[in-house]
Amino acid sequence: MWRYITGGVAALLLVTAGIVLFNGRARPSSPLAAPPAQTAAQQAALPDAVPEASDRTREQKRFDRYDKDRNGAVTREEYLAQRRKAYAKLDANHDGQLSFDEWAIKATTKFAGADKDKSGAMNAAEFAKTAVKRAVKAKPNCPPAPAPRDDDDA
């Protein structure tokens, strides 16, 4: 009976040792490649101090865009200035009043551009061209990871 127990324990130890050795060789000794050596000229060109990022948040930057006189407060006039510019762009005949057509000029222009056959109605293919085109975020252009090297000690 003891022979079977001893044989089972020995088999488990051999399997465990095999797994440890197999996984140990699969992993490289360093996950990051060593940086290339810098010359003295490159080291001299580096600045002494590391530039720091600004602590300003997105909301602080937005506040600064509205605060034209930089007094630390956004007045009603400063806040409405951008709205007035947008309104002036929409008011095509500059009469100080926005008609529905002036307000909907972008949609009207988009419809006219999509209605290629000038029928006054869009078919499915024409309508598909009016879909909002979303900006595609560019993926970072990272170099590929170096291939692992087989360093045989034997």
Coordinates of C-alpha atoms in Angstrom, one line a residue:
M1 CA 0.0 0.0 0.0
W2 CA 2.8 2.4 0.9
R3 CA 4.4 1.8 -2.5
Y4 CA 1.2 3.1 -4.2
I5 CA 1.1 6.2 -2.1
T6 CA 4.8 6.9 -2.5
G7 CA 4.5 6.4 -6.3
G8 CA 1.5 8.8 -6.5
V9 CA 3.4 11.5 -4.5
A10 CA 6.5 11.1 -6.7
A11 CA 4.4 11.4 -9.8
L12 CA 2.8 14.6 -8.5
L13 CA 6.2 16.0 -7.7
L14 CA 7.5 15.2 -11.1
V15 CA 4.4 16.9 -12.8
T16 CA 4.8 20.0 -10.6
A17 CA 8.5 20.2 -11.3
G18 CA 7.8 19.9 -15.1
I19 CA 5.2 22.7 -15.0
V20 CA 7.5 25.0 -13.0
L21 CA 10.4 24.3 -15.4
F22 CA 8.3 24.7 -18.5
N23 CA 6.8 28.0 -17.4
G24 CA 10.1 29.3 -16.2
R25 CA 11.6 29.0 -19.7
A26 CA 8.6 30.4 -21.4
R27 CA 9.0 33.8 -19.7
P28 CA 11.8 36.1 -20.8
S29 CA 14.1 37.3 -18.0
S30 CA 13.1 40.9 -18.6
P31 CA 9.7 41.9 -20.0
L32 CA 11.1 45.2 -21.3
A33 CA 13.8 45.5 -23.8
A34 CA 16.9 47.3 -22.6
P35 CA 17.1 50.9 -23.8
P36 CA 19.8 51.7 -26.3
A37 CA 22.9 53.3 -24.9
Q38 CA 23.0 57.1 -25.3
T39 CA 26.0 59.0 -26.5
A40 CA 27.5 61.8 -24.5
A41 CA 26.1 64.3 -27.1
Q42 CA 22.6 63.0 -26.6
Q43 CA 22.9 63.1 -22.8
A44 CA 24.2 66.7 -23.0
A45 CA 21.2 67.7 -25.2
L46 CA 18.7 66.6 -22.6
P47 CA 17.2 69.3 -20.3
D48 CA 18.1 69.2 -16.6
A49 CA 14.5 69.6 -15.5
V50 CA 11.6 67.5 -16.6
P51 CA 8.7 69.7 -17.9
E52 CA 5.6 69.3 -15.8
A53 CA 2.0 69.1 -17.1
S54 CA -0.3 71.9 -16.2
D55 CA -2.6 71.4 -13.3
R56 CA -5.5 73.2 -15.1
T57 CA -8.5 71.0 -15.7
R58 CA -10.7 71.1 -18.7
E59 CA -13.3 73.1 -16.9
Q60 CA -10.7 75.7 -15.9
K61 CA -9.6 76.0 -19.5
R62 CA -13.2 76.4 -20.6
F63 CA -13.6 79.1 -17.9
D64 CA -10.6 81.0 -19.2
R65 CA -12.0 81.0 -22.8
Y66 CA -15.1 82.7 -21.5
D67 CA -13.3 85.1 -19.1
K68 CA -12.1 87.6 -21.8
D69 CA -10.9 90.3 -19.4
R70 CA -9.1 87.8 -17.1
N71 CA -10.6 89.2 -13.9
G72 CA -11.6 85.8 -12.5
A73 CA -15.3 86.1 -13.2
V74 CA -17.4 85.5 -16.3
T75 CA -20.0 88.2 -16.8
R76 CA -23.3 87.8 -18.6
E77 CA -21.9 89.7 -21.6
E78 CA -18.8 87.4 -21.7
Y79 CA -21.0 84.3 -21.4
L80 CA -23.4 85.4 -24.2
A81 CA -20.7 86.7 -26.6
Q82 CA -20.2 83.2 -28.1
R83 CA -24.0 82.8 -28.4
R84 CA -24.2 86.1 -30.2
K85 CA -21.6 85.0 -32.7
A86 CA -23.4 81.8 -33.4
Y87 CA -26.7 83.6 -33.8
A88 CA -25.1 86.1 -36.2
K89 CA -23.9 83.2 -38.3
L90 CA -27.4 81.8 -38.5
D91 CA -29.1 85.1 -39.2
A92 CA -28.5 85.1 -43.0
N93 CA -30.4 88.3 -43.8
H94 CA -29.1 90.2 -40.7
D95 CA -32.5 91.4 -39.7
G96 CA -32.0 90.4 -36.1
Q97 CA -34.6 87.7 -36.3
L98 CA -34.2 84.0 -37.0
S99 CA -36.8 82.4 -39.3
F100 CA -37.2 78.7 -39.2
D101 CA -35.4 78.4 -42.6
E102 CA -32.4 80.4 -41.2
W103 CA -32.3 78.3 -38.1
A104 CA -32.6 75.0 -40.1
I105 CA -30.1 76.1 -42.9
K106 CA -27.6 73.3 -42.1
A107 CA -30.3 70.6 -42.3
T108 CA -31.8 72.2 -45.4
T109 CA -28.4 72.4 -47.1
K110 CA -27.6 68.8 -46.1
F111 CA -31.0 67.6 -47.6
A112 CA -30.4 69.5 -50.8
G113 CA -26.9 68.0 -51.2
A114 CA -28.1 64.5 -50.5
D115 CA -31.1 64.7 -52.9
K116 CA -29.1 64.1 -56.0
D117 CA -32.0 63.6 -58.4
K118 CA -33.7 66.8 -57.1
S119 CA -37.0 65.0 -56.6
G120 CA -37.8 66.6 -53.2
A121 CA -37.5 63.3 -51.5
M122 CA -34.5 61.0 -50.6
N123 CA -34.4 57.4 -51.4
A124 CA -32.5 55.0 -49.0
A125 CA -29.2 55.5 -50.7
E126 CA -29.4 59.2 -50.6
F127 CA -30.6 59.2 -47.0
A128 CA -27.6 57.1 -46.0
K129 CA -25.3 59.9 -47.1
T130 CA -26.8 62.2 -44.5
A131 CA -25.6 60.1 -41.5
V132 CA -23.3 61.9 -39.1
K133 CA -19.7 60.9 -39.8
R134 CA -18.0 60.1 -36.5
A135 CA -14.4 60.9 -36.0
V136 CA -12.3 57.8 -35.7
K137 CA -9.8 57.8 -32.9
A138 CA -6.4 57.0 -34.2
K139 CA -4.7 54.1 -32.5
P140 CA -1.3 54.9 -31.0
N141 CA 1.5 54.1 -33.4
C142 CA 3.6 51.9 -31.1
P143 CA 6.5 49.8 -32.4
P144 CA 5.9 46.1 -32.3
A145 CA 7.3 44.2 -29.3
P146 CA 10.6 42.6 -29.9
A147 CA 10.5 38.8 -30.6
P148 CA 11.7 36.7 -27.7
R149 CA 15.2 35.4 -28.2
D150 CA 16.2 31.9 -27.4
D151 CA 19.4 32.1 -25.3
D152 CA 20.7 28.6 -25.0
D153 CA 23.2 28.2 -22.2
A154 CA 24.4 24.8 -23.4

